[in-house]
Coordinates of C-alpha atoms and ligand atoms in Angstrom, one line a residue:
M1 CA 45.0 -3.8 36.9
K2 CA 47.9 -5.8 38.1
L3 CA 47.1 -8.7 40.4
S4 CA 50.1 -8.4 42.5
K5 CA 49.3 -4.7 43.2
V6 CA 45.8 -5.2 44.8
H7 CA 44.3 -7.1 47.5
V8 CA 42.1 -9.9 46.0
H9 CA 41.9 -13.0 48.3
T10 CA 40.4 -16.1 47.1
L11 CA 39.3 -18.8 49.7
R12 CA 40.1 -22.5 49.3
E13 CA 37.3 -23.6 51.6
V14 CA 33.8 -23.2 51.5
P15 CA 33.0 -20.7 54.3
G16 CA 30.6 -22.5 56.7
E17 CA 27.7 -20.3 56.8
A18 CA 27.2 -20.4 53.0
E19 CA 24.8 -22.9 51.6
V20 CA 24.0 -21.8 48.0
P21 CA 26.1 -21.3 45.0
S22 CA 25.9 -17.5 44.8
H23 CA 27.0 -17.2 48.6
I24 CA 29.7 -19.4 48.3
W25 CA 31.4 -18.2 45.2
L26 CA 31.0 -14.5 46.0
L27 CA 32.6 -15.2 49.2
R28 CA 35.4 -17.6 47.7
A29 CA 36.3 -15.2 44.9
G30 CA 37.0 -12.5 47.6
M31 CA 34.2 -10.3 46.0
M32 CA 32.5 -9.6 49.3
R33 CA 32.8 -10.3 53.0
K34 CA 30.5 -10.4 55.9
T35 CA 30.5 -7.5 58.2
V36 CA 27.4 -9.0 60.5
S37 CA 24.7 -11.2 59.8
G38 CA 23.0 -10.0 56.6
V39 CA 25.4 -7.2 56.1
Y40 CA 28.2 -7.4 53.6
S41 CA 31.2 -5.4 52.5
F42 CA 32.1 -5.5 48.6
M43 CA 35.8 -5.7 47.6
L44 CA 37.3 -4.6 44.6
L45 CA 36.1 -7.4 42.1
G46 CA 32.5 -7.5 43.9
W47 CA 32.0 -3.6 43.8
R48 CA 33.0 -3.4 40.1
T49 CA 30.1 -5.9 39.4
V50 CA 27.6 -4.2 41.4
R51 CA 28.4 -0.8 39.8
K52 CA 28.1 -2.7 36.4
I53 CA 24.7 -3.7 37.3
E54 CA 23.7 -0.2 38.7
E55 CA 25.0 1.2 35.4
I56 CA 22.8 -0.9 33.2
I57 CA 19.8 0.0 35.3
R58 CA 20.8 3.7 35.1
Q59 CA 21.0 3.6 31.6
E60 CA 17.6 1.8 31.0
M61 CA 15.9 4.0 33.6
D62 CA 17.1 6.9 32.1
A63 CA 16.1 6.0 28.6
A64 CA 12.7 5.3 30.0
G65 CA 12.3 8.8 31.3
G66 CA 13.4 8.4 34.9
Q67 CA 15.1 11.2 36.8
E68 CA 17.7 9.9 39.2
V69 CA 17.7 11.5 42.6
S70 CA 19.3 10.4 46.0
T71 CA 17.1 10.5 49.2
S72 CA 18.6 9.6 52.7
P73 CA 18.2 6.2 54.1
I74 CA 17.2 7.9 57.4
Q75 CA 13.6 8.4 57.4
P76 CA 11.5 10.5 60.0
A77 CA 9.0 8.4 61.7
E78 CA 6.4 11.1 61.4
L79 CA 6.1 10.4 57.6
W80 CA 5.5 6.7 58.4
H81 CA 3.0 7.7 60.9
E82 CA 1.3 9.6 58.3
S83 CA 1.1 6.9 55.7
G84 CA -0.1 4.4 58.6
R85 CA 2.8 2.3 57.8
W86 CA 4.7 2.7 61.3
A87 CA 2.4 0.7 63.2
V88 CA 1.9 -1.8 60.6
Y89 CA 5.2 -2.5 59.2
G90 CA 6.3 -4.6 62.0
P91 CA 9.6 -5.6 63.2
E92 CA 11.2 -5.7 59.6
L93 CA 11.3 -2.0 59.9
W94 CA 14.7 -0.8 61.4
R95 CA 13.9 1.9 64.0
L96 CA 16.4 4.2 65.7
K97 CA 16.2 7.1 68.0
D98 CA 18.4 10.2 67.9
R99 CA 19.8 11.7 71.2
H100 CA 16.7 13.7 71.6
G101 CA 14.6 10.6 71.5
R102 CA 13.0 11.3 68.2
E103 CA 12.2 8.4 66.1
F104 CA 13.4 7.4 62.7
A105 CA 13.7 4.3 60.4
L106 CA 16.3 3.2 58.1
G107 CA 14.5 3.0 54.8
P108 CA 13.0 -0.3 53.7
T109 CA 11.6 1.6 50.8
A110 CA 10.8 5.2 50.0
E111 CA 7.2 5.7 49.0
E112 CA 6.7 8.2 52.0
V113 CA 9.9 10.3 51.5
I114 CA 9.3 10.8 47.7
T115 CA 5.6 11.4 47.9
D116 CA 6.7 14.0 50.6
I117 CA 8.7 15.8 47.9
V118 CA 6.1 15.5 45.5
R119 CA 3.3 16.7 47.5
S120 CA 5.0 19.9 48.5
E121 CA 6.5 20.7 44.9
I122 CA 3.9 19.6 42.4
D123 CA 0.6 21.3 42.1
S124 CA -0.3 21.6 38.4
W125 CA -1.1 18.9 35.7
R126 CA 1.7 20.6 33.8
Q127 CA 4.3 19.2 36.2
L128 CA 3.1 15.6 35.5
P129 CA 3.9 12.8 34.6
I130 CA 7.3 12.1 36.4
N131 CA 9.3 9.2 37.4
I132 CA 11.7 9.5 40.2
Y133 CA 14.3 6.9 41.0
Q134 CA 17.4 6.2 43.0
I135 CA 19.9 3.5 43.7
Q136 CA 20.8 3.4 47.2
L137 CA 21.1 1.0 50.4
K138 CA 17.9 -0.3 51.9
Y139 CA 17.2 -1.7 55.3
R140 CA 15.1 -4.6 56.4
D141 CA 15.6 -6.4 59.8
E142 CA 14.7 -9.7 58.0
A143 CA 13.7 -12.5 60.4
R144 CA 15.9 -15.0 58.5
P145 CA 18.9 -13.2 56.8
R146 CA 20.1 -16.0 54.5
Y147 CA 21.9 -17.1 51.3
G148 CA 24.1 -14.0 51.5
L149 CA 22.9 -11.2 49.0
M150 CA 19.7 -12.9 48.4
R151 CA 18.1 -12.3 51.6
S152 CA 20.1 -9.5 53.6
R153 CA 19.3 -7.0 56.0
E154 CA 21.3 -4.3 54.2
F155 CA 21.0 -4.3 50.4
I156 CA 21.0 -2.1 47.3
M157 CA 17.9 -1.5 45.9
K158 CA 16.9 0.6 42.7
D159 CA 13.6 2.1 43.6
A160 CA 11.4 4.2 41.2
Y161 CA 8.2 6.0 41.8
S162 CA 5.8 7.2 38.9
F163 CA 3.4 10.0 39.4
D164 CA 0.5 10.4 36.8
R165 CA -2.7 12.6 36.4
D166 CA -4.9 9.6 35.8
E167 CA -5.1 5.7 35.3
A168 CA -4.4 5.8 31.7
G169 CA -1.3 7.9 32.3
F170 CA -0.3 5.4 34.9
K171 CA -0.7 2.5 32.5
E172 CA 1.7 4.1 30.1
S173 CA 4.3 4.7 32.9
Y174 CA 3.9 1.1 34.0
A175 CA 4.4 -0.2 30.5
K176 CA 7.6 1.8 30.1
M177 CA 8.9 0.3 33.4
R178 CA 8.0 -3.1 32.6
Q179 CA 9.9 -2.8 29.4
A180 CA 12.9 -1.3 31.1
Y181 CA 12.7 -4.1 33.5
T182 CA 12.8 -6.5 30.5
N183 CA 15.8 -4.7 29.0
I184 CA 17.6 -4.5 32.4
F185 CA 17.5 -8.4 33.3
T186 CA 18.1 -9.4 29.6
R187 CA 21.1 -7.2 29.7
C188 CA 22.4 -8.8 33.2
G189 CA 22.5 -12.1 31.3
L190 CA 19.3 -13.5 33.3
K191 CA 16.7 -16.2 32.3
F192 CA 13.7 -14.7 33.9
R193 CA 10.1 -14.2 33.6
P194 CA 7.6 -11.7 34.7
V195 CA 4.6 -13.2 36.9
A196 CA 1.6 -11.7 38.4
A197 CA 2.1 -11.5 42.2
D198 CA 0.8 -10.2 45.5
N199 CA 1.3 -6.6 46.6
G200 CA 2.5 -7.5 50.1
A201 CA 3.5 -4.4 52.5
I202 CA 3.8 -2.0 49.8
G203 CA -0.3 -2.2 49.2
G204 CA -1.9 -1.0 46.3
S205 CA -3.9 -2.9 43.8
G206 CA -1.8 -5.4 41.3
S207 CA 1.8 -6.0 40.7
E208 CA 4.0 -8.2 38.7
E209 CA 7.5 -9.8 40.1
F210 CA 10.4 -10.4 37.9
M211 CA 11.6 -14.0 38.6
A212 CA 15.0 -15.2 37.7
M213 CA 14.5 -18.7 37.2
S214 CA 16.5 -20.8 39.8
E215 CA 16.1 -23.9 42.0
V216 CA 17.6 -22.0 45.0
G217 CA 14.8 -19.2 44.7
E218 CA 12.7 -18.6 47.5
S219 CA 9.6 -17.8 45.4
D220 CA 7.4 -20.5 43.9
I221 CA 5.6 -19.8 40.6
V222 CA 3.0 -21.6 38.5
F223 CA 2.4 -21.2 34.9
C224 CA 0.5 -22.4 32.2
E225 CA 2.1 -23.9 29.0
A226 CA -1.3 -23.7 27.1
C227 CA -2.0 -19.9 27.9
D228 CA 0.2 -17.2 29.1
M229 CA -1.0 -17.3 33.0
A230 CA 2.0 -17.1 35.1
A231 CA 2.0 -16.1 38.9
T232 CA 3.4 -16.6 42.3
T233 CA 2.0 -19.4 44.2
E234 CA 1.0 -16.7 46.8
L235 CA -1.4 -15.1 44.2
A236 CA -2.4 -17.8 41.9
A237 CA -6.1 -18.3 42.1
G238 CA -7.3 -21.8 43.1
V239 CA -10.0 -23.4 41.0
D240 CA -12.8 -25.0 43.3
A241 CA -13.7 -28.4 42.8
A242 CA -17.4 -28.5 41.3
P243 CA -20.2 -28.5 43.8
E244 CA -21.4 -32.1 44.7
A245 CA -24.9 -33.2 44.0
E246 CA -25.1 -35.7 47.0
E247 CA -28.2 -35.9 49.2
M248 CA -27.2 -34.5 52.5
L249 CA -27.1 -37.1 55.1
A250 CA -27.6 -36.9 59.0
P251 CA -24.7 -36.2 61.0
E252 CA -23.0 -39.0 62.8
E253 CA -20.4 -38.8 65.5
V254 CA -17.6 -41.6 65.5
A255 CA -14.9 -42.4 67.6
T256 CA -11.6 -41.9 66.1
P257 CA -8.9 -42.7 68.7
G258 CA -5.6 -41.1 68.0
T259 CA -6.4 -39.9 64.7
K260 CA -4.8 -36.5 64.7
S261 CA -3.9 -35.9 61.3
I262 CA -6.2 -35.8 58.1
E263 CA -4.3 -38.8 56.9
A264 CA -4.9 -40.8 60.0
V265 CA -8.7 -40.0 60.1
A266 CA -9.0 -40.7 56.4
E267 CA -7.2 -44.1 56.7
Y268 CA -8.9 -45.0 59.9
L269 CA -12.6 -44.3 58.4
G270 CA -11.5 -45.6 54.9
L271 CA -12.3 -42.4 53.4
P272 CA -10.6 -40.5 50.6
Q273 CA -8.9 -37.3 52.0
E274 CA -11.4 -35.1 50.0
K275 CA -14.3 -36.1 52.0
T276 CA -12.6 -34.6 54.9
L277 CA -12.4 -31.1 56.5
K278 CA -9.1 -29.7 57.6
A279 CA -9.0 -27.3 60.4
L280 CA -6.2 -24.6 61.0
L281 CA -5.9 -22.6 64.0
F282 CA -4.5 -19.1 64.2
D283 CA -3.9 -16.7 66.9
I284 CA -4.2 -12.9 65.5
Y285 CA -2.6 -9.9 67.2
H286 CA -3.6 -6.3 67.5
D287 CA -1.6 -4.1 64.8
V288 CA -0.6 -1.4 67.4
P289 CA 2.0 -2.8 70.0
D290 CA 1.9 -1.8 73.8
E291 CA 4.7 0.8 74.8
N292 CA 6.9 -1.9 75.2
G293 CA 6.7 -3.0 71.8
I294 CA 4.6 -6.1 72.6
Y295 CA 1.8 -7.2 70.3
H296 CA -1.4 -8.5 72.2
H297 CA -3.8 -11.0 71.3
K298 CA -6.9 -9.8 69.4
E299 CA -8.8 -12.9 68.4
Y300 CA -8.6 -16.5 67.3
A301 CA -9.4 -17.8 63.9
A302 CA -10.1 -21.2 62.4
V303 CA -9.6 -21.9 58.7
F304 CA -11.5 -24.8 57.1
I305 CA -10.2 -26.1 53.8
R306 CA -10.8 -29.6 52.0
G307 CA -8.7 -32.1 53.7
D308 CA -6.3 -32.8 50.9
R309 CA -5.5 -29.3 50.2
E310 CA -2.7 -26.8 51.4
L311 CA -3.5 -23.3 53.1
N312 CA -2.0 -20.4 51.2
M313 CA -1.0 -18.2 54.0
V314 CA -0.8 -15.1 51.9
K315 CA -4.4 -15.4 50.9
L316 CA -5.3 -15.9 54.5
M317 CA -3.4 -12.8 55.6
N318 CA -5.1 -10.8 52.8
A319 CA -8.6 -12.3 53.9
L320 CA -8.1 -11.1 57.4
G321 CA -6.3 -7.9 56.6
V322 CA -3.4 -8.5 58.9
A323 CA 0.3 -8.4 58.3
E324 CA 2.8 -11.4 58.4
H325 CA 4.1 -10.7 62.0
L326 CA 0.5 -10.4 63.5
I327 CA -0.6 -13.9 62.8
E328 CA 0.8 -17.2 63.9
F329 CA -0.3 -20.9 64.6
A330 CA -2.5 -20.7 67.8
D331 CA -1.4 -22.6 71.0
E332 CA -4.2 -25.1 70.9
E333 CA -4.5 -25.5 74.5
K334 CA -5.0 -21.8 75.2
M335 CA -7.3 -21.6 72.1
S336 CA -9.2 -24.4 73.4
L337 CA -10.2 -22.8 76.7
A338 CA -11.5 -19.9 74.8
T339 CA -13.3 -21.4 71.7
G340 CA -13.8 -25.1 72.4
C341 CA -11.5 -26.3 69.8
V342 CA -9.6 -29.8 70.5
G343 CA -6.1 -30.2 69.1
G344 CA -6.4 -32.8 66.1
F345 CA -10.2 -32.9 66.7
T346 CA -11.4 -29.5 65.7
G347 CA -14.4 -29.0 63.4
P348 CA -16.7 -26.1 62.6
V349 CA -19.7 -27.4 64.9
G350 CA -19.0 -26.7 68.6
L351 CA -16.4 -23.9 68.1
H352 CA -17.4 -20.3 69.6
D353 CA -15.8 -17.1 70.0
C354 CA -13.4 -17.3 67.0
K355 CA -13.5 -16.1 63.5
I356 CA -14.3 -18.9 61.1
L357 CA -13.0 -18.9 57.4
A358 CA -13.9 -21.4 54.9
D359 CA -12.1 -22.0 51.4
S360 CA -14.5 -20.8 48.5
E361 CA -15.1 -24.7 47.4
V362 CA -15.9 -25.8 50.8
P363 CA -19.8 -25.0 50.7
G364 CA -20.2 -26.9 47.6
L365 CA -18.9 -30.1 49.4
K366 CA -21.3 -32.5 50.9
N367 CA -21.1 -34.9 53.8
L368 CA -17.5 -34.1 55.0
T369 CA -16.0 -35.5 57.9
A370 CA -14.7 -33.1 60.5
G371 CA -13.5 -33.0 63.8
A372 CA -16.1 -33.1 66.6
C373 CA -14.3 -30.8 69.1
K374 CA -14.0 -33.7 71.5
P375 CA -11.1 -35.7 71.9
D376 CA -10.6 -38.7 69.8
A377 CA -14.0 -38.1 68.0
H378 CA -15.1 -36.9 64.4
V379 CA -18.6 -36.1 63.0
K380 CA -19.4 -37.6 59.9
N381 CA -21.6 -36.0 57.0
I382 CA -21.1 -32.2 58.0
N383 CA -22.6 -30.0 55.5
Y384 CA -22.2 -26.3 55.1
G385 CA -25.2 -24.0 55.4
R386 CA -27.2 -26.7 57.4
D387 CA -24.7 -27.3 60.2
W388 CA -22.2 -24.6 60.0
T389 CA -21.4 -21.1 58.3
A390 CA -18.2 -19.1 58.1
D391 CA -17.7 -15.4 58.6
I392 CA -15.4 -15.2 55.5
V393 CA -15.7 -17.6 52.4
T394 CA -12.9 -17.0 49.9
D395 CA -10.1 -18.6 47.8
L396 CA -7.6 -19.9 50.4
K397 CA -6.3 -22.8 48.6
L398 CA -2.4 -23.1 47.7
V399 CA -2.1 -23.9 44.0
H400 CA 0.4 -26.7 42.9
A401 CA 1.5 -28.2 39.6
G402 CA -0.9 -30.2 38.0
D403 CA -3.8 -28.1 39.4
P404 CA -6.1 -26.6 36.7
C405 CA -4.9 -23.3 35.3
P406 CA -7.4 -20.5 36.6
V407 CA -7.6 -19.0 33.0
C408 CA -7.8 -22.0 30.8
G409 CA -8.2 -25.1 32.9
K410 CA -5.2 -27.1 31.5
P411 CA -2.7 -28.6 34.1
L412 CA -0.4 -26.0 35.5
S413 CA 3.6 -26.3 35.7
A414 CA 5.6 -25.1 38.5
A415 CA 9.1 -23.6 39.1
R416 CA 11.1 -21.8 41.5
G417 CA 12.5 -18.2 41.1
I418 CA 14.5 -15.3 42.7
E419 CA 12.5 -12.3 42.8
V420 CA 14.9 -9.7 41.3
G421 CA 12.2 -7.1 40.8
Q422 CA 8.7 -6.0 41.3
I423 CA 6.4 -3.4 39.8
F424 CA 3.4 -2.2 41.5
S425 CA 0.2 -0.3 40.8
L426 CA -0.2 1.8 43.9
G427 CA -3.3 3.6 42.7
T428 CA -3.8 6.6 45.2
K429 CA -3.0 4.7 48.4
Y430 CA 0.0 7.3 49.4
S431 CA -1.1 10.2 47.4
A432 CA -4.5 9.8 49.6
S433 CA -2.7 9.3 52.9
L434 CA 0.0 11.9 52.4
G435 CA -2.2 14.2 50.3
A436 CA -0.3 14.4 47.1
R437 CA -2.7 16.3 44.6
Y438 CA -2.6 18.5 41.5
R439 CA -5.0 20.9 39.9
D440 CA -6.0 20.0 36.3
E441 CA -6.8 22.8 33.6
N442 CA -9.9 23.7 35.2
Q443 CA -8.3 24.3 38.5
E444 CA -10.0 21.1 40.0
E445 CA -7.9 19.0 42.5
H446 CA -7.2 15.3 41.9
L447 CA -4.9 12.7 43.8
I448 CA -2.0 11.8 41.7
E449 CA -2.1 8.3 40.4
M450 CA 1.2 6.5 41.5
G451 CA 3.2 3.3 40.9
C452 CA 6.4 2.0 42.3
Y453 CA 9.3 0.0 40.9
G454 CA 12.0 -2.0 42.7
I455 CA 15.0 -4.0 41.7
G456 CA 17.2 -5.7 44.3
V457 CA 20.6 -4.6 42.8
T458 CA 22.5 -7.1 45.1
R459 CA 19.9 -9.9 44.7
T460 CA 20.3 -9.3 41.0
M461 CA 24.2 -10.1 41.5
A462 CA 23.4 -13.3 43.5
A463 CA 20.8 -14.4 40.8
V464 CA 23.3 -14.0 38.0
V465 CA 25.7 -16.3 39.9
E466 CA 23.1 -18.9 40.7
Q467 CA 22.5 -19.1 36.7
N468 CA 26.1 -18.7 35.8
H469 CA 28.5 -21.0 37.9
D470 CA 30.1 -24.3 37.5
E471 CA 32.2 -26.5 40.1
K472 CA 35.0 -24.0 39.5
G473 CA 33.5 -21.0 40.1
I474 CA 31.6 -18.0 38.7
I475 CA 31.1 -17.6 35.0
W476 CA 30.2 -13.9 34.7
P477 CA 28.4 -12.7 31.4
V478 CA 30.5 -9.9 29.8
S479 CA 28.0 -7.4 30.7
V480 CA 28.6 -7.7 34.5
A481 CA 31.9 -9.2 34.7
P482 CA 34.1 -7.2 37.0
Y483 CA 36.7 -7.4 34.2
H484 CA 36.4 -8.7 30.9
V485 CA 40.0 -10.4 30.4
I486 CA 42.3 -12.1 32.7
I487 CA 46.2 -12.4 31.4
T488 CA 47.5 -15.2 33.3
Q489 CA 51.4 -15.0 33.1
M490 CA 52.9 -18.3 33.9
K491 CA 56.5 -17.1 35.0
P492 CA 56.5 -13.4 36.1
D493 CA 60.3 -13.4 36.3
D494 CA 60.5 -14.4 32.2
A495 CA 61.3 -11.4 30.4
A496 CA 59.6 -12.4 27.0
Q497 CA 56.5 -13.5 29.0
S498 CA 56.5 -10.1 30.8
A499 CA 57.0 -8.1 27.6
L500 CA 54.3 -9.9 25.6
A501 CA 51.8 -9.7 28.5
E502 CA 52.3 -6.2 29.1
E503 CA 51.9 -5.5 25.2
I504 CA 48.5 -7.4 25.2
Y505 CA 47.6 -5.6 28.4
T506 CA 48.2 -2.1 27.0
A507 CA 46.3 -3.0 23.7
L508 CA 43.3 -4.3 25.4
W509 CA 43.0 -1.4 27.8
K510 CA 43.3 1.0 24.9
A511 CA 40.5 -0.7 23.0
G512 CA 38.3 -0.4 26.1
V513 CA 38.7 -4.0 27.3
E514 CA 38.9 -4.2 31.1
T515 CA 41.8 -6.6 31.9
V516 CA 43.4 -8.1 34.8
W517 CA 47.1 -9.1 34.6
D518 CA 47.9 -11.8 36.9
E519 CA 51.7 -11.5 37.2
R520 CA 51.9 -12.5 40.8
D521 CA 54.6 -14.8 41.9
E522 CA 52.4 -17.9 42.3
R523 CA 52.0 -21.5 40.8
P524 CA 50.4 -21.5 37.5
G525 CA 47.7 -23.9 39.2
V526 CA 46.9 -21.3 41.8
K527 CA 46.5 -18.7 39.1
F528 CA 44.2 -21.0 37.0
N529 CA 42.2 -21.6 39.8
D530 CA 41.8 -18.0 40.8
A531 CA 41.0 -17.2 37.2
D532 CA 38.0 -19.8 37.2
I533 CA 36.9 -18.6 40.6
F534 CA 36.8 -15.0 39.7
G535 CA 34.7 -16.0 36.5
I536 CA 36.2 -13.4 34.2
P537 CA 34.9 -14.2 30.7
V538 CA 38.3 -14.4 28.8
R539 CA 41.6 -16.0 29.9
I540 CA 44.7 -15.4 27.7
T541 CA 47.6 -17.5 29.1
V542 CA 51.1 -16.1 28.2
G543 CA 53.7 -18.9 28.8
K544 CA 56.3 -20.9 26.9
K545 CA 55.6 -19.7 23.4
A546 CA 55.7 -15.9 24.3
G547 CA 59.0 -15.7 22.5
D548 CA 57.3 -16.6 19.3
G549 CA 54.3 -14.3 20.1
I550 CA 51.8 -17.0 20.6
V551 CA 49.3 -17.2 23.7
E552 CA 46.5 -19.6 24.8
Y553 CA 42.9 -18.2 24.4
K554 CA 40.1 -19.5 26.5
L555 CA 36.6 -18.6 27.4
R556 CA 35.5 -19.1 31.1
R557 CA 32.3 -20.4 29.7
G558 CA 33.7 -23.3 28.1
G559 CA 35.0 -24.2 24.5
D560 CA 38.3 -25.3 23.5
M561 CA 41.7 -23.6 24.3
Q562 CA 43.0 -22.1 21.3
E563 CA 46.7 -21.1 20.3
L564 CA 46.4 -17.7 19.0
T565 CA 49.0 -14.9 18.1
A566 CA 48.9 -12.2 20.4
A567 CA 47.3 -10.0 18.0
G568 CA 44.5 -12.6 17.2
A569 CA 43.7 -13.0 20.9
I570 CA 43.3 -9.4 21.3
E571 CA 41.1 -9.1 18.3
A572 CA 39.1 -12.0 19.4
A573 CA 38.7 -10.4 22.8
V574 CA 37.9 -7.1 21.6
A575 CA 35.2 -8.5 19.6
L576 CA 33.8 -10.6 22.0
V577 CA 33.6 -7.8 24.5
N578 CA 32.1 -5.3 22.1
A579 CA 29.3 -7.9 21.1
E580 CA 28.2 -8.6 24.7
R581 CA 29.0 -5.7 26.7
Ligands
ATP1 P1 10.6 -10.6 49.5 O1 9.3 -11.0 49.2 O2 11.7 -11.3 48.8 O3 11.0 -10.4 51.0 P2 9.8 -8.1 48.8 O4 8.4 -8.3 47.9 O5 9.5 -7.7 50.3 O6 10.9 -9.1 48.9 P3 10.2 -5.5 47.4 O7 9.4 -4.7 48.4 O8 9.4 -5.8 46.2 O9 10.5 -6.9 48.2 O10 11.5 -4.9 47.2 C1 11.9 -4.7 45.7 C2 13.1 -5.6 45.3 O11 14.1 -5.6 46.5 C3 12.7 -7.0 45.6 O12 12.3 -7.2 44.4 C4 14.0 -7.8 45.8 O13 14.8 -7.9 44.5 C5 14.9 -6.8 46.6 N1 14.9 -7.1 48.0 C6 13.8 -7.3 49.0 N2 14.2 -7.6 50.2 C7 15.5 -7.8 50.0 C8 16.5 -8.5 50.9 N3 16.1 -8.8 52.2 N4 17.8 -8.6 50.4 C9 17.9 -8.4 49.2 N5 17.0 -8.0 48.1 C10 16.0 -7.7 48.8
MG2 MG1 8.6 -7.9 46.0

């Protein structure tokens, strides 16, 4: 590709909306352009990288026995009604109507569509197992699209679905996918780790997320250096404090003027925060909206955890069985009229008409200080069982670095990651709701065991940039680089330089090395800057010594610039690309 013949437009300035390196550099390198919030167009260089990532995925999925298909992103609402997800998926589901008023969704994922095909075409054990996958645009009307490709509203996903006779078969399918994912992310040049994860809106039981390690990642993970425990903080089990053996003391109301936070109460009363009980108040909505799409109030919930702990919202949503868009912090004034809570002074005694949840360690704690459900007052020596009980007692704690590992008890470490893929056990959730069955050797019917497996293709691209850039631009790994080599010709009108550049260019393409020839009429500084921004792994500079057949050879990843003969540079580039492609 001759650079003067194509439209590749780099930006000198950091675009205003871009905050993280991948977003900044993919825009500055002219790899993509924003169409509208959370929707991007890919330009020549960006699209080449997308296709390389897709090709790696395709090769590994095919090798693992996957069959590639292509379903439409336009999905009829009827299928979503059947699975029960039309109502519960919430505003992230991008809904639309045709001219007859018939409802559709732009697919955020494709369990329904694929299971629909399988239920009508598979009826015998002889047809199982199968693994069906596709690579296509997916749509999620995210509340906060941000960070460019990391959280967009339209993105490319590889989604795969496995169908097995039984649990044992499913386990094999899952293990194959887990290995394929490991191969894929390794080949993309990512530093990553699989961690145990929550199932989220997909449902089912048990899943793992593949995390590309990155400070700008939106996922927090904890892991144990002593054993192999690793999980998202959303999922990680908290370890309860040991039950206390103290004698229960009599409750005592105390004035605590103006102490609306746990810190303030603990300080005012001279107590450690562990001896206080924290209240968090929530409003929960009905999962089916009215005809105008409005969700209505269903009930209030009050959550009690030890004062120094933080609440894990995902554990709370799982405990209540509500989706993210159906729960929010309560308006304290409104809730106070209905339940007797008092903002900043809410305790479990005196609350009414509201669901009460307690973190699992709370029943074992003695003589806690809690809000009195009166302004400016708390009650000391509140004890679970004697003074109050909860409707639900379960682990609701957020786990932090330094907390004990739930498996071995050693202190946990924490890190941040970008979720580039997730693999799920679905059990029979979709085969039951949609009726996907097979007959065994004895003509007996069984539900099919399912798994599903997603990779964010465009998010993976962003993750590669997050892990591979410097202050000058992107540093693509060879395997996903848009081109392998860039030939920078210093003077486009110099005959010797043109001849040598052309010779190298032709030889490299012949050897299967994808090469850009920058023969634009630009200053050398501009060309070097652009080559750095593009992040092409090898730069061969054809300049003053072209007449002697000498060029400069430099790796984008660093290392010294070398003077080589043209033949030497070609050999080095071919060897590098073949070793790392
Ligand atoms: P998240 O928790 O980040 O919202 P998710 O768990 O809802 O993602 P999945 O349903 O597991 O996502 O989708 C499979 C993969 O698709 C994810 O692992 C991720 O790589 C990618 N993905 C999901 N949502 C987005 C998005 N808004 N933009 C880009 N990629 C996404
Ligand atoms: Mg996920």
